[in-house]
mmCIF file of C-alpha atoms in Angstrom:
data_model
loop_
_atom_site.group_PDB
_atom_site.id
_atom_site.type_symbol
_atom_site.label_atom_id
_atom_site.label_comp_id
_atom_site.label_asym_id
_atom_site.label_seq_id
_atom_site.Cartn_x
_atom_site.Cartn_y
_atom_site.Cartn_z
ATOM 1 C CA ILE S 27 0.043 -0.067 -0.056
ATOM 2 C CA ALA S 28 2.644 2.602 1.092
ATOM 3 C CA ASP S 29 4.682 1.916 -2.148
ATOM 4 C CA VAL S 30 1.338 2.285 -4.217
ATOM 5 C CA LEU S 31 1.071 5.891 -2.290
ATOM 6 C CA ALA S 32 4.224 6.832 -3.236
ATOM 7 C CA LEU S 33 3.756 5.796 -6.732
ATOM 8 C CA ILE S 34 0.914 8.185 -7.333
ATOM 9 C CA GLY S 35 2.443 10.738 -5.448
ATOM 10 C CA ARG S 36 0.536 10.733 -2.485
ATOM 11 C CA SER S 37 1.584 10.242 1.081
ATOM 12 C CA GLY S 38 0.012 8.600 3.707
ATOM 13 C CA TRP S 39 2.797 6.015 5.063
ATOM 14 C CA LEU S 40 3.095 6.334 9.079
ATOM 15 C CA THR S 41 5.816 4.369 9.249
ATOM 16 C CA PRO S 42 8.644 5.975 10.258
ATOM 17 C CA PRO S 43 8.026 7.777 12.413
ATOM 18 C CA LEU S 44 5.533 5.550 14.092
ATOM 19 C CA GLN S 45 6.972 2.070 14.722
ATOM 20 C CA PRO S 46 5.012 -1.309 16.512
ATOM 21 C CA ILE S 47 5.421 -1.061 20.321
ATOM 22 C CA VAL S 48 2.579 -4.191 20.114
ATOM 23 C CA ARG S 49 2.604 -5.940 16.489
ATOM 24 C CA CYS S 50 -0.713 -7.493 14.481
ATOM 25 C CA SER S 51 -0.786 -11.155 14.743
ATOM 26 C CA VAL S 52 -2.890 -10.127 11.209
ATOM 27 C CA PRO S 53 -3.017 -7.449 9.236
ATOM 28 C CA ILE S 54 -6.087 -4.726 10.652
ATOM 29 C CA ALA S 55 -8.253 -2.517 8.548
ATOM 30 C CA ALA S 56 -10.081 0.430 10.832
ATOM 31 C CA THR S 57 -11.801 3.916 10.791
ATOM 32 C CA ALA S 58 -9.512 6.616 12.041
ATOM 33 C CA ARG S 59 -10.830 8.221 15.343
ATOM 34 C CA THR S 60 -8.374 11.449 16.291
ATOM 35 C CA PHE S 61 -7.757 13.593 18.998
ATOM 36 C CA ARG S 62 -5.145 15.871 19.685
ATOM 37 C CA LEU S 63 -3.253 16.374 23.147
ATOM 38 C CA GLU S 64 -1.146 19.742 23.934
ATOM 39 C CA MET S 65 0.822 20.651 27.132
ATOM 40 C CA GLY S 66 -0.743 23.366 29.567
ATOM 41 C CA ASN S 67 -1.492 23.987 33.254
ATOM 42 C CA GLU S 68 -5.383 24.406 32.818
ATOM 43 C CA GLY S 69 -8.012 22.396 30.486
ATOM 44 C CA PRO S 70 -10.014 19.559 30.299
ATOM 45 C CA GLY S 71 -7.309 16.819 31.026
ATOM 46 C CA LEU S 72 -8.386 13.372 29.136
ATOM 47 C CA THR S 73 -11.333 13.081 29.532
ATOM 48 C CA PRO S 74 -12.767 13.786 26.340
ATOM 49 C CA LEU S 75 -10.574 10.668 25.455
ATOM 50 C CA TYR S 76 -11.953 8.982 28.912
ATOM 51 C CA GLU S 77 -15.292 9.306 27.434
ATOM 52 C CA ALA S 78 -14.361 8.013 24.099
ATOM 53 C CA LEU S 79 -12.698 4.924 25.335
ATOM 54 C CA SER S 80 -15.754 4.021 27.543
ATOM 55 C CA ILE S 81 -18.209 3.395 24.417
ATOM 56 C CA ASP S 82 -18.151 0.707 21.843
ATOM 57 C CA LEU S 83 -15.075 1.534 19.340
ATOM 58 C CA THR S 84 -15.810 -1.850 17.310
ATOM 59 C CA GLY S 85 -13.695 -1.179 13.758
ATOM 60 C CA CYS S 86 -12.151 2.262 14.577
ATOM 61 C CA CYS S 87 -8.554 2.921 15.338
ATOM 62 C CA VAL S 88 -7.666 5.455 18.237
ATOM 63 C CA ILE S 89 -5.181 7.917 17.255
ATOM 64 C CA LEU S 90 -3.684 10.687 19.375
ATOM 65 C CA ASP S 91 -1.579 13.505 18.252
ATOM 66 C CA ALA S 92 0.738 14.047 21.041
ATOM 67 C CA GLN S 93 3.626 15.353 19.371
ATOM 68 C CA ARG S 94 4.064 18.306 21.382
ATOM 69 C CA VAL S 95 3.322 16.395 24.748
ATOM 70 C CA HIS S 96 6.534 15.676 27.110
ATOM 71 C CA GLY S 97 5.519 12.034 28.531
ATOM 72 C CA ALA S 98 3.808 8.850 27.775
ATOM 73 C CA VAL S 99 0.315 9.315 26.923
ATOM 74 C CA TRP S 100 -0.674 5.730 26.539
ATOM 75 C CA GLY S 101 -0.021 2.553 28.835
ATOM 76 C CA GLU S 102 -1.787 -0.663 30.553
ATOM 77 C CA ILE S 103 -4.870 1.759 31.984
ATOM 78 C CA LEU S 104 -5.755 3.136 28.455
ATOM 79 C CA ALA S 105 -4.732 0.006 26.455
ATOM 80 C CA THR S 106 -6.754 -2.120 28.743
ATOM 81 C CA ALA S 107 -9.898 0.392 28.292
ATOM 82 C CA ALA S 108 -9.207 0.324 24.452
ATOM 83 C CA HIS S 109 -9.383 -3.258 24.821
ATOM 84 C CA ASN S 110 -12.550 -3.615 26.396
ATOM 85 C CA CYS S 111 -14.070 -1.259 23.864
ATOM 86 C CA GLY S 112 -13.557 -3.319 20.773
ATOM 87 C CA ALA S 113 -10.643 -0.769 19.418
ATOM 88 C CA SER S 114 -8.991 -2.617 16.347
ATOM 89 C CA GLY S 115 -5.820 -0.805 17.357
ATOM 90 C CA VAL S 116 -3.998 2.147 18.703
ATOM 91 C CA LEU S 117 -2.013 5.026 16.927
ATOM 92 C CA ILE S 118 0.313 7.624 19.125
ATOM 93 C CA CYS S 119 2.314 10.337 17.170
ATOM 94 C CA GLY S 120 3.965 10.737 20.598
ATOM 95 C CA SER S 121 5.470 8.429 23.514
ATOM 96 C CA VAL S 122 3.976 5.649 24.910
ATOM 97 C CA ARG S 123 5.032 3.561 28.310
ATOM 98 C CA ASP S 124 4.289 0.005 30.078
ATOM 99 C CA LYS S 125 5.751 -2.061 26.880
ATOM 100 C CA ALA S 126 5.270 -5.348 29.005
ATOM 101 C CA GLN S 127 1.850 -5.038 30.137
ATOM 102 C CA VAL S 128 0.143 -3.757 26.666
ATOM 103 C CA ILE S 129 1.977 -6.341 24.774
ATOM 104 C CA GLN S 130 0.277 -8.778 27.078
ATOM 105 C CA ILE S 131 -3.274 -7.162 26.385
ATOM 106 C CA GLY S 132 -2.806 -7.516 22.969
ATOM 107 C CA ILE S 133 -4.549 -4.827 20.740
ATOM 108 C CA PRO S 134 -1.673 -3.465 18.467
ATOM 109 C CA LEU S 135 0.010 -0.147 19.212
ATOM 110 C CA TYR S 136 2.334 2.283 17.393
ATOM 111 C CA ALA S 137 4.400 5.132 18.610
ATOM 112 C CA MET S 138 7.064 7.453 18.328
ATOM 113 C CA HIS S 139 8.715 6.596 21.336
ATOM 114 C CA GLU S 140 9.176 5.052 24.539
ATOM 115 C CA ILE S 141 9.654 6.778 28.010
ATOM 116 C CA VAL S 142 8.604 5.924 31.705
ATOM 117 C CA VAL S 143 7.220 8.972 32.704
ATOM 118 C CA GLY S 144 3.833 10.575 32.038
ATOM 119 C CA PRO S 145 2.738 14.160 31.554
ATOM 120 C CA ALA S 146 2.224 14.731 34.948
ATOM 121 C CA GLY S 147 -1.423 15.770 34.523
ATOM 122 C CA ARG S 148 -0.723 18.448 32.172
ATOM 123 C CA ALA S 149 -1.705 17.467 29.044
ATOM 124 C CA HIS S 150 -5.338 17.953 27.613
ATOM 125 C CA VAL S 151 -7.845 17.088 24.893
ATOM 126 C CA GLN S 152 -7.666 20.341 22.660
ATOM 127 C CA GLU S 153 -9.848 18.233 19.567
ATOM 128 C CA VAL S 154 -11.594 15.740 18.780
ATOM 129 C CA GLY S 155 -12.280 14.521 15.345
ATOM 130 C CA GLY S 156 -9.869 17.007 13.656
ATOM 131 C CA PRO S 157 -6.890 16.531 10.986
ATOM 132 C CA ILE S 158 -3.490 15.303 12.671
ATOM 133 C CA THR S 159 -0.834 16.245 10.663
ATOM 134 C CA ILE S 160 2.905 14.937 10.870
ATOM 135 C CA GLU S 161 5.603 17.109 9.466
ATOM 136 C CA ALA S 162 7.228 15.269 6.182
ATOM 137 C CA SER S 163 10.647 15.555 7.955
ATOM 138 C CA ILE S 164 9.952 12.842 10.476
ATOM 139 C CA SER S 165 7.410 11.057 8.306
ATOM 140 C CA GLY S 166 9.687 9.799 5.494
ATOM 141 C CA THR S 167 7.499 10.929 2.479
ATOM 142 C CA ILE S 168 9.371 11.114 -0.764
ATOM 143 C CA SER S 169 7.089 12.738 -2.450
ATOM 144 C CA ASP S 170 7.996 15.965 -5.209
ATOM 145 C CA PRO S 171 7.301 18.369 -3.245
ATOM 146 C CA VAL S 172 7.497 17.337 0.013
ATOM 147 C CA SER S 173 4.650 17.491 1.765
ATOM 148 C CA ASP S 174 3.395 16.554 5.534
ATOM 149 C CA THR S 175 1.704 13.660 5.472
ATOM 150 C CA ILE S 176 -2.165 14.370 7.258
ATOM 151 C CA VAL S 177 -4.421 11.655 8.602
ATOM 152 C CA ASN S 178 -8.058 12.485 8.795
ATOM 153 C CA ASN S 179 -10.695 11.087 11.045
ATOM 154 C CA GLY S 180 -12.630 9.173 9.306
ATOM 155 C CA ASP S 181 -9.282 7.557 7.086
ATOM 156 C CA LEU S 182 -9.135 4.003 6.662
ATOM 157 C CA ILE S 183 -6.141 2.934 9.013
ATOM 158 C CA VAL S 184 -4.342 -0.329 7.560
ATOM 159 C CA CYS S 185 -1.966 -2.219 9.982
ATOM 160 C CA ASP S 186 0.639 -4.959 10.047
ATOM 161 C CA GLU S 187 3.562 -6.372 11.808
ATOM 162 C CA SER S 188 5.801 -3.687 10.026
ATOM 163 C CA GLY S 189 3.764 -0.692 10.415
ATOM 164 C CA CYS S 190 0.758 1.482 9.290
ATOM 165 C CA VAL S 191 -0.666 3.414 6.544
ATOM 166 C CA ALA S 192 -3.551 5.679 6.178
ATOM 167 C CA ILE S 193 -6.022 5.803 2.979
ATOM 168 C CA PRO S 194 -8.578 8.452 2.373
ATOM 169 C CA PRO S 195 -11.804 7.041 2.249
ATOM 170 C CA ALA S 196 -12.501 8.756 -1.215
ATOM 171 C CA ILE S 197 -9.411 6.445 -2.744
ATOM 172 C CA SER S 198 -9.401 3.855 -0.843
ATOM 173 C CA ASN S 199 -11.220 1.128 -3.228
ATOM 174 C CA GLN S 200 -8.708 2.224 -5.813
ATOM 175 C CA ILE S 201 -5.558 2.206 -3.527
ATOM 176 C CA LEU S 202 -6.651 -1.415 -2.101
ATOM 177 C CA ASP S 203 -7.374 -2.913 -5.690
ATOM 178 C CA ALA S 204 -3.640 -1.245 -7.073
ATOM 179 C CA ALA S 205 -1.956 -2.773 -3.911
ATOM 180 C CA ARG S 206 -3.467 -6.705 -4.390
ATOM 181 C CA ARG S 207 -2.138 -6.220 -8.061
ATOM 182 C CA TYR S 208 1.336 -4.993 -6.602
ATOM 183 C CA ALA S 209 1.254 -7.616 -4.173
ATOM 184 C CA GLU S 210 0.338 -10.144 -6.768
ATOM 185 C CA ALA S 211 3.442 -9.217 -8.842
ATOM 186 C CA GLU S 212 6.029 -9.280 -6.455
ATOM 187 C CA LEU S 213 4.987 -12.410 -5.448
ATOM 188 C CA GLU S 214 4.910 -13.683 -8.693
ATOM 189 C CA THR S 215 8.559 -12.051 -9.227
ATOM 190 C CA VAL S 216 9.796 -14.183 -6.305
ATOM 191 C CA ARG S 217 8.288 -17.319 -7.135
ATOM 192 C CA SER S 218 10.011 -16.634 -10.972
ATOM 193 C CA LEU S 219 13.508 -16.580 -8.841
ATOM 194 C CA LEU S 220 12.610 -19.655 -6.907
ATOM 195 C CA ARG S 221 12.421 -21.381 -10.363
ATOM 196 C CA ARG S 222 16.138 -19.936 -11.021
ATOM 197 C CA GLU S 223 15.225 -17.218 -13.813
ATOM 198 C CA PRO S 224 17.479 -14.554 -13.641
ATOM 199 C CA LEU S 225 16.474 -11.489 -11.949
ATOM 200 C CA THR S 226 16.187 -9.199 -15.040
ATOM 201 C CA VAL S 227 13.506 -11.982 -16.184
ATOM 202 C CA ALA S 228 11.453 -12.565 -12.743
ATOM 203 C CA TYR S 229 11.890 -8.506 -12.295
ATOM 204 C CA LEU S 230 9.695 -7.987 -15.358
ATOM 205 C CA HIS S 231 6.273 -8.939 -13.323
ATOM 206 C CA LYS S 232 7.193 -5.979 -10.768
ATOM 207 C CA LYS S 233 7.827 -3.839 -13.584
ATOM 208 C CA LYS S 234 4.757 -4.419 -15.636
ATOM 209 C CA ILE S 235 2.503 -3.675 -12.460
ATOM 210 C CA VAL S 236 4.743 -0.425 -11.508
#
């Protein structure tokens, strides 16, 4: 999927900077539910997030923009809550902790960093359902011109054991169809190599679909 997005000149892959903390046992596809967190001495705290993690989130992927928050915004407690409400996965654009415990809980988790300390009560949910912007300098985008990666509430999030991508709903069917054909071409290339065909011949399967 990431290669297809790159071939059509779009960003959308989120790894890097998001790396697997709890890897998927099988690939998942879910609808993005976005939250933006900021640091401050006053505000609503994490109450809007707690409220969201108290309802049914089946088929959803919780995404927190905590790029400007100092400290881990996700750990054992929130992972347990997300698991209980049926969320398919969690993406943290920021820091997490309690790796051993969240692995046991099992909900797929991707994050930028691990850190042992929390934000000490100074993290606040400033927006629910808004866009999340990941700067091109840390998203690894190769688009020309360089652009930021923007994840919108409602985007299709696809994750596997290696990483995650975001696809706008308007083009999701086309991207997924192209990705299937791309994967099949790569598989046929490998099959040709296993038949001892030279790479110059085997790679034609992938070159054609590219």
